[in-house]
Coordinates of C-alpha atoms in Angstrom, one line a residue:
X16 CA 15.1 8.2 11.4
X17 CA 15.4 4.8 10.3
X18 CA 13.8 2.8 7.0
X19 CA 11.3 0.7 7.6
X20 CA 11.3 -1.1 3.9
X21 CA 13.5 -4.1 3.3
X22 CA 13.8 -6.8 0.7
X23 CA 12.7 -9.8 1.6
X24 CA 16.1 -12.8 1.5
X25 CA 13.7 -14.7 -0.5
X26 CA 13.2 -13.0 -3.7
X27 CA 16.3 -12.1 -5.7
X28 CA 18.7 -9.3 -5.5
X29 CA 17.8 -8.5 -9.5
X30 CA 13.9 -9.5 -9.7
X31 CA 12.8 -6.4 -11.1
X32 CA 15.3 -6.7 -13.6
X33 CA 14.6 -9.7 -14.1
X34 CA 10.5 -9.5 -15.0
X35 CA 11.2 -6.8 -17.6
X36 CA 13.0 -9.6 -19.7
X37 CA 9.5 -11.8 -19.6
X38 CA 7.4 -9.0 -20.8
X39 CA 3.5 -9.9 -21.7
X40 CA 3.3 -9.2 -25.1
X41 CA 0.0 -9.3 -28.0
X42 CA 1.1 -12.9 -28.6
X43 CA 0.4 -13.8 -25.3
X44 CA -2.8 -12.3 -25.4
X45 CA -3.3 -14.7 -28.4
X46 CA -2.9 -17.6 -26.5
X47 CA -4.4 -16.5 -23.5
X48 CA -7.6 -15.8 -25.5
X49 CA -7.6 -19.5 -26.8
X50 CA -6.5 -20.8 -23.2
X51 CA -10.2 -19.1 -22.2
X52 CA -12.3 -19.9 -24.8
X53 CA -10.7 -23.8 -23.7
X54 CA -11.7 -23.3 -20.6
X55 CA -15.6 -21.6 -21.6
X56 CA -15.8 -24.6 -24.0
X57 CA -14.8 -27.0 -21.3
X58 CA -17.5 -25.8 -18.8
X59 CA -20.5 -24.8 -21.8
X60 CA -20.7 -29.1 -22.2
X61 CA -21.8 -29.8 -18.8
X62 CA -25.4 -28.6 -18.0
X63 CA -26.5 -27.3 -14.6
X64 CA -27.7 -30.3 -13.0
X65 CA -24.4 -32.0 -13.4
X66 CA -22.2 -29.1 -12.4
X67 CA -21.4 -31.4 -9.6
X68 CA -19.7 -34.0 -12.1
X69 CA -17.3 -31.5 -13.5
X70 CA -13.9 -32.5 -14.5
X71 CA -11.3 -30.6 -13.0
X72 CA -8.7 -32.0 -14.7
X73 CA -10.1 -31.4 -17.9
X74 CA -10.4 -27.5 -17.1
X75 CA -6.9 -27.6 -16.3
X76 CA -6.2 -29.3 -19.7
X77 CA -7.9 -26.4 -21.3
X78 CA -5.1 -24.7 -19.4
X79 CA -2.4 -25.4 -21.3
X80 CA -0.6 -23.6 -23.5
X81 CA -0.8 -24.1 -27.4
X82 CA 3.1 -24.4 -28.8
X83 CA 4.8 -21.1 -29.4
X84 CA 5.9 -22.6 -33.0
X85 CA 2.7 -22.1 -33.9
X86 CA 1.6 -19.4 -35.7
X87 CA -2.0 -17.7 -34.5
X88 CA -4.1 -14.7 -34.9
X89 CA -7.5 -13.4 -33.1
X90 CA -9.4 -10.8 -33.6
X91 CA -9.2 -7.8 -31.6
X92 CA -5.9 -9.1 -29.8
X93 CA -4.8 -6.2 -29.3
X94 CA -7.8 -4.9 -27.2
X95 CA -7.5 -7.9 -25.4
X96 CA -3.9 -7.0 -24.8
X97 CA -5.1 -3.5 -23.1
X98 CA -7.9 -5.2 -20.8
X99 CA -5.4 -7.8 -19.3
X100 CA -2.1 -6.5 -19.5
X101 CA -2.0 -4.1 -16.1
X102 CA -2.9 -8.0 -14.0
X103 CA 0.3 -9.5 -13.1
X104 CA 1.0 -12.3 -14.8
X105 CA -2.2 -12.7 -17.6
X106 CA -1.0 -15.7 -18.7
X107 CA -1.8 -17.2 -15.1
X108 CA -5.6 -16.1 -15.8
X109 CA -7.2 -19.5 -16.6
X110 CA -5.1 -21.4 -14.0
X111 CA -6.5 -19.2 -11.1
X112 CA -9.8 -19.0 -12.5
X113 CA -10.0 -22.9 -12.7
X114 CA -8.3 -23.1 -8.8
X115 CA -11.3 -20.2 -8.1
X116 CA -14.2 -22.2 -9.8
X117 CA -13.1 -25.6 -7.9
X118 CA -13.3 -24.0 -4.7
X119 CA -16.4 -23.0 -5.2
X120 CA -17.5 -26.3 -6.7
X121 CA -17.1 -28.0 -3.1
X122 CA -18.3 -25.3 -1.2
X123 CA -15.7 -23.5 -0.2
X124 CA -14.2 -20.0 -0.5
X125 CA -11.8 -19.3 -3.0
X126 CA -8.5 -18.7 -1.4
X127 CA -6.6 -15.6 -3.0
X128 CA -2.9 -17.2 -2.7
X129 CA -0.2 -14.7 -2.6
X130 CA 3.1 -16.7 -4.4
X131 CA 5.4 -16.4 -7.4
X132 CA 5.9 -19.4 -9.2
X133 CA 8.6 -17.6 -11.9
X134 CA 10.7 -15.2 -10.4
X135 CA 11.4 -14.2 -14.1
X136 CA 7.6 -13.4 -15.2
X137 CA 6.8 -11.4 -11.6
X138 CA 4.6 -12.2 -9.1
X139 CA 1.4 -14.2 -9.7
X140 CA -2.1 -12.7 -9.7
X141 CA -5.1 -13.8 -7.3
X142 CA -8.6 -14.3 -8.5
X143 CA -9.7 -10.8 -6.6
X144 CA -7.7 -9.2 -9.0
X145 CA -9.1 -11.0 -12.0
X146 CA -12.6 -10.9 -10.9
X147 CA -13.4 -7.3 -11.5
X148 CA -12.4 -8.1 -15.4
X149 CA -14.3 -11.2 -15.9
X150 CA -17.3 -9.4 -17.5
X151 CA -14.9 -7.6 -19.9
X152 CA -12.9 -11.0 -20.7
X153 CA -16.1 -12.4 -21.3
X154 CA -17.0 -9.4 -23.8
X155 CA -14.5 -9.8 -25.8
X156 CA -13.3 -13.6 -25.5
X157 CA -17.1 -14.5 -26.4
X158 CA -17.3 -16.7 -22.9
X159 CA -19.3 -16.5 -19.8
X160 CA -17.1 -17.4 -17.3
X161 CA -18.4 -14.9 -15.0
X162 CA -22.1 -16.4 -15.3
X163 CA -20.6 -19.7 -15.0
X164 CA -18.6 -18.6 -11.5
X165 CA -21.6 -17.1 -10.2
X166 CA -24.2 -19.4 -10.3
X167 CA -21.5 -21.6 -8.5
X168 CA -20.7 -19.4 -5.3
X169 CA -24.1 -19.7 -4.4
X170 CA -23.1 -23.0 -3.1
X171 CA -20.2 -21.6 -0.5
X172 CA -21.6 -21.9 3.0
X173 CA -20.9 -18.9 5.1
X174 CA -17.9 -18.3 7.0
X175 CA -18.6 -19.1 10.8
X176 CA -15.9 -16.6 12.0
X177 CA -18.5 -13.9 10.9
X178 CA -21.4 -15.5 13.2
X179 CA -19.3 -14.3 16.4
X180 CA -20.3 -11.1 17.6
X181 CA -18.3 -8.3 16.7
X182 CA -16.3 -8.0 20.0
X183 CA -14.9 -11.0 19.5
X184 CA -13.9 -10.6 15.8
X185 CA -12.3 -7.2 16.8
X186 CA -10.3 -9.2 19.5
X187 CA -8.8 -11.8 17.5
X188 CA -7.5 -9.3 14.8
X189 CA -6.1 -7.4 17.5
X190 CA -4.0 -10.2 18.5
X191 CA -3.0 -11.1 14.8
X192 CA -2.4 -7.2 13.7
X193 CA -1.3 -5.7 17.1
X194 CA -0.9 -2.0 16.5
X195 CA 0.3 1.3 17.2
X196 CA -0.8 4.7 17.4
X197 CA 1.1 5.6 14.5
X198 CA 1.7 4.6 10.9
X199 CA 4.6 5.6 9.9
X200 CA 5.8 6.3 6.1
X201 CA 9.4 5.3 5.8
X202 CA 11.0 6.8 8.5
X203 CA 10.0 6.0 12.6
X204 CA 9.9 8.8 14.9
X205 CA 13.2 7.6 16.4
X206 CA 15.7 5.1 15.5
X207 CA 15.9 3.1 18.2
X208 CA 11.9 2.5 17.9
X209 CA 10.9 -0.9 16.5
X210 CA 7.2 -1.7 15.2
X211 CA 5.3 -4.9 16.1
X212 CA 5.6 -7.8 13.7
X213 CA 2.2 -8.3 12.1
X214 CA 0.6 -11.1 10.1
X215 CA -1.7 -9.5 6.7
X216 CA -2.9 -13.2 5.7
X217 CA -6.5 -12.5 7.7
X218 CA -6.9 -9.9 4.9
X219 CA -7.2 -12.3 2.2
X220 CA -10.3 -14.2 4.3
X221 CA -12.6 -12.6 2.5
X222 CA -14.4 -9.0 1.5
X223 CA -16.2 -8.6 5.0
X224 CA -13.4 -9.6 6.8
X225 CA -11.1 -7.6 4.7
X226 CA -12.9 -4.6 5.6
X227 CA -13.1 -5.0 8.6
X228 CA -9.8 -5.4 9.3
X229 CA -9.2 -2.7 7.4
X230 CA -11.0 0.0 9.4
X231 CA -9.7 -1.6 12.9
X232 CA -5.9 -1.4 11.6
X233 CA -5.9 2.0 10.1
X234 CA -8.8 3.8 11.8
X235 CA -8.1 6.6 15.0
X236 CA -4.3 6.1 14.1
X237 CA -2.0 9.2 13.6
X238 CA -0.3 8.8 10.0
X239 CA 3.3 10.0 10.3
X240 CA 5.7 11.3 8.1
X241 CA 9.1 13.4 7.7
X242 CA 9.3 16.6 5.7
X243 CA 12.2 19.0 5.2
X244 CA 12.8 21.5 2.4
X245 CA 16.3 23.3 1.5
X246 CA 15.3 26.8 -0.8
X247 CA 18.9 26.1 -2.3
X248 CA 17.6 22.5 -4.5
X249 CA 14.0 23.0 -5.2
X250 CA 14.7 19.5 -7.3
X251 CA 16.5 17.5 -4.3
X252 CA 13.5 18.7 -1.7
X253 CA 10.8 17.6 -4.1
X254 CA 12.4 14.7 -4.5
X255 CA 12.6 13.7 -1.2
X256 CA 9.0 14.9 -0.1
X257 CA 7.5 12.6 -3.1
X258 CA 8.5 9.8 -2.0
X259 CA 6.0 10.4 0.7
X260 CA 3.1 11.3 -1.6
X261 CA 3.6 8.8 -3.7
X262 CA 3.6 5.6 -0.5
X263 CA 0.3 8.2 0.0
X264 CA -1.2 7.8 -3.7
X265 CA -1.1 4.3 -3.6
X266 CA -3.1 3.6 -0.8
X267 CA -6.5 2.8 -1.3
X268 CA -8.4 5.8 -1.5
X269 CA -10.9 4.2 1.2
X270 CA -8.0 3.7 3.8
X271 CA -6.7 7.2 3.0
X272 CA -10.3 8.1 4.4
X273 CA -9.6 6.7 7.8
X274 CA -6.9 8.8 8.8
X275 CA -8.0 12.1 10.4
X276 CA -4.8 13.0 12.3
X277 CA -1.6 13.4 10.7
X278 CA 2.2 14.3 12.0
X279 CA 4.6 16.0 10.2
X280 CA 8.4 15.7 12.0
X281 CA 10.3 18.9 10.8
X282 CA 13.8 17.4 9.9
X283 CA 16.7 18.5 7.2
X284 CA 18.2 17.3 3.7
X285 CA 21.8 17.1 4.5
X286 CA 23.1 14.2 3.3
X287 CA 19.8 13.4 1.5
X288 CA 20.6 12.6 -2.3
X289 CA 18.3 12.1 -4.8
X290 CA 16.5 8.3 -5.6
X291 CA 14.7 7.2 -8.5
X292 CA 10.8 6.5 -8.3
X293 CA 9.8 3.7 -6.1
X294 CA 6.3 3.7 -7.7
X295 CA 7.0 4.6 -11.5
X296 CA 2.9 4.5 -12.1
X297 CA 2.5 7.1 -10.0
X298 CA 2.0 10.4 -11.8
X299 CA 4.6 13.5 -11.0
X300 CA 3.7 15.9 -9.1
X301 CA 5.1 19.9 -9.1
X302 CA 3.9 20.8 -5.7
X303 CA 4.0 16.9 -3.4
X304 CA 3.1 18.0 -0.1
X305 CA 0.1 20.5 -1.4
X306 CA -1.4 17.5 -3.2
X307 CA -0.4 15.0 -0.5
X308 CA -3.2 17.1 1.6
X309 CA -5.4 16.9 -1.0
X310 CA -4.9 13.0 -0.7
X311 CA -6.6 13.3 2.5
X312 CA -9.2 14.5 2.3
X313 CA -10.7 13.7 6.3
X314 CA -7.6 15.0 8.0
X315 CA -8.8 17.0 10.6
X316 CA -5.6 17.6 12.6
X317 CA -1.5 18.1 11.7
X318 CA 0.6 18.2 14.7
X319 CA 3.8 19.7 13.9
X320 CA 7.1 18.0 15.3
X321 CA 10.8 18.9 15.3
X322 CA 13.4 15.8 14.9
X323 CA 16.9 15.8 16.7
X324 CA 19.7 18.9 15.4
X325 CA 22.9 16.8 15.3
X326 CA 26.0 18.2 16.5
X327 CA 28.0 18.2 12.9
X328 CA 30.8 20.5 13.3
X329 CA 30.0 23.7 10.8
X330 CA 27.0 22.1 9.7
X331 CA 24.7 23.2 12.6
X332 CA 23.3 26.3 12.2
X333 CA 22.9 25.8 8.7
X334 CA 20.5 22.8 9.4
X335 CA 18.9 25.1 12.2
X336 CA 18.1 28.0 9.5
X337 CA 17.1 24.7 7.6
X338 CA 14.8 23.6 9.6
X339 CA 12.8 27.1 10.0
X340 CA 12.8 27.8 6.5
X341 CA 11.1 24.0 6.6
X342 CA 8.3 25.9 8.7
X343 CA 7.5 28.5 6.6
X344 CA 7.1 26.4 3.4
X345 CA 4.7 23.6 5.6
X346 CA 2.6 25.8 7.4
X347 CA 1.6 27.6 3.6
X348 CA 0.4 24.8 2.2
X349 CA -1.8 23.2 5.5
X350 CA -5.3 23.7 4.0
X351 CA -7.3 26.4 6.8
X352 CA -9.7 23.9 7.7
X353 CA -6.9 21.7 9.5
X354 CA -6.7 22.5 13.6
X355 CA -2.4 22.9 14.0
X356 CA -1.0 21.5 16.9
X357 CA 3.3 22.5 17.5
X358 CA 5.0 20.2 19.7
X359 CA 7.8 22.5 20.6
X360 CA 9.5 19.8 23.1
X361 CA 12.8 19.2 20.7
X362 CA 12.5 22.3 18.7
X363 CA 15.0 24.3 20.3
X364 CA 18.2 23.1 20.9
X365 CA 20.0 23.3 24.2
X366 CA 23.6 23.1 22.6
X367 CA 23.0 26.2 20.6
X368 CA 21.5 29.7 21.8
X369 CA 18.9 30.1 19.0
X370 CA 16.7 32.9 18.6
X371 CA 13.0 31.5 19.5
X372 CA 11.5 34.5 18.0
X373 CA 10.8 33.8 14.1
X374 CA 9.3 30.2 15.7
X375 CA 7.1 31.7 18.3
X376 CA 5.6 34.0 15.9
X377 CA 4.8 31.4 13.7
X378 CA 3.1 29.6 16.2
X379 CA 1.1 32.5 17.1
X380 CA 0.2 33.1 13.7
X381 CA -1.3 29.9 13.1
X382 CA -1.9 27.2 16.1
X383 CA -1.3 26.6 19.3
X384 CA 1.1 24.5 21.2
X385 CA 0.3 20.8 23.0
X386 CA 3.7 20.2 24.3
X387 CA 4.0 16.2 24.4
X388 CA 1.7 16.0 22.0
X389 CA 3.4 14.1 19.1
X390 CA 3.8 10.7 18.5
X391 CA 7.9 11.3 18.9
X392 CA 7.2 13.2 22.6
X393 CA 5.1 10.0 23.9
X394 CA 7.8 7.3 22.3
X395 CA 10.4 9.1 24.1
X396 CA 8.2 9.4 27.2
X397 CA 7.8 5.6 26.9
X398 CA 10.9 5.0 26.4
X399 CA 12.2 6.7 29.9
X400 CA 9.7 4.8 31.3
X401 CA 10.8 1.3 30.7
X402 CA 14.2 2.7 31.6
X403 CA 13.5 3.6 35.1
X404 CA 11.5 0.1 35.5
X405 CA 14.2 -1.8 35.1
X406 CA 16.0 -3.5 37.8

């Protein structure tokens, strides 16, 4: 099992350290508020048949921020505060809404730019993200910066890619986002396995296209994922099997709807030790792989999967009684509607004589077996195949 996460050489070693020193705070909100109502005012003195003859330059001079010497106060800043504080980067707002509304202005899609322009202040936000609060912002900024957008993107003539018939839009994302059978959450089936490098700029073309590419790249794939539970560290196993709910819980509940198939690899704790929260705004959970099934909510088959027993001198048959335990615990919280599937191919061992008897009879119990079935069976299949091609 290897990861499949790893930190980009561009952004620095410390960077989340770093953004909590540049904190947003209600005095920000101050100025932002005035940086707005700049921008509102700056807009408000041209009428609508001379939207064409609007200064850029001066929207962006509406854009600048007032000096921190000075001392200001609006009302409800606080408020304000709460709407804009969970955007990365609010005091970008204005800047990204100006780069939005010239776009626009000359008939063009605005581009939703993905780039951080102060490692210390966190990455900066796109005009999707901002969007969705205009109305809000507008509310309580006394602006109508939304209306003002909007009778604008009238004007943006229609993307031609979407005239091509859908074939051919399915094709070209298929050579841009080549893809597997299987997603996998942080571990691969097997560590010599390496995914397809894939290019996620088509999905900020636009809300069709996003879509769209959304349901081709995670629709009829088999999402797959590790568990393993030791009965001696209830804390440790939770641990480890949140980190899986929780890459789960932030998906967008819409992509969580694509996946009907899921694969759960039966695997062990030792040397496992436990890691802080990757996503701290996820909530904790008591019970993660109950309410990771609840997460997904279309799943319609589990195939059940056994990774590799190492040979780790004394260690062995403790992972082996491990790994059974493992089943017990899984196969009680797999809701009954859910069709089980056991791939048996690398349950047993061939270095050990284990007793196949607890197993079999939970197979029996519940599910039957589709030997080759899982996604580790056909890598490995795959695998043997290029092997015996070669030269």
């Amino acid at each position: 099992m290897t990861s499949s996460n790893a930190r980009s050489s561009s952004i620095p070693r410390h960077y989340h350290r770093l953004t909590r020193l540049e904190r947003f705070t209600v005095t920000d909100a101050v100025h932002l508020k005035l940086k707005l109502q700049a921008v509102d005012a700056a807009l408000s003195r041209v009428s609508e048949k001379d939207c064409d003859q609007v200064d850029v330059s001066a929207l962006l001079d509406a854009c600048q921020s007032r000096p921190f010497h000075e001392t200001v106060y609006v009302n409800d800043s606080e408020q304000f505060y709460l709407l804009v504080k969970s955007i990365s980067r609010p005091d970008l707002i204005p800047d990204v809404y100006v780069s939005a509304y010239s776009a626009v202005l000359q008939g063009r899609p605005y581009l939703n730019e993905y780039k951080v322009s102060d490692f210390r202040k966190g990455v900066d936000p796109t005009f999707s993200e901002i969007r969705p609060l205009l109305a809000q912002i507008d509310a309580q900024c006394e602006t109508n910066l939304e209306t003002a957008f909007g009778k604008l993107e009238t004007r943006v003539k229609p993307l031609p890619f979407l005239q091509l018939p859908a074939e051919l839009r399915l094709l070209t994302y298929s050579h841009l986002l080549p893809r597997e059978a299987h997603l996998a959450l942080i571990y691969q089936p097997h560590r010599e396995h390496k995914t397809p490098r894939i290019r996620l700029d088509v999905l900020r073309t636009n809300q069709q296209v996003h879509d769209e590419v959304a349901q081709y790249f995670y629709e009829k794939r088999t999402l797959f994922l590790v568990a393993a539970r030791d009965k001696a560290s209830q804390t440790l196993s939770n641990n480890y099997l949140s980190r899986f709910y929780d890459m789960v819980a932030t998906m967008n509940p819409k992509t969580r709807h694509f996946f009907k198939k899921l694969e759960i690899q039966v695997s062990y704790l030792s040397g496992q030790t436990i890691t802080l929260k990757r996503y701290p705004s996820i909530s904790f959970v008591a019970d993660p792989m109950r309410d990771l099934f609840a997460l997904l909510p279309q799943v319609q088959t589990l195939v059940i999967a056994f990774g590799p027993t190492p040979f780790i001198a004394g260690e062995n048959w403790g992972i082996i009684r491990e790994k059974l335990e493992t089943v017990y615990w899984l196969i009680d919280c797999v809701p009954p509607s859910i069709d089980v599937r056991w791939d048996l191919t690398r349950a047993f061992t061939s270095r050990f004589k284990v007793d196949e008897g607890p197993l079999r009879r939970i197979v029996a119990k519940r599910g039957t077996v589709h030997m080759g079935e899982s996604v580790s069976s056909q890598l490995a299949s795959q695998r043997k195949s290029l092997l015996f091609e070669r030269p």
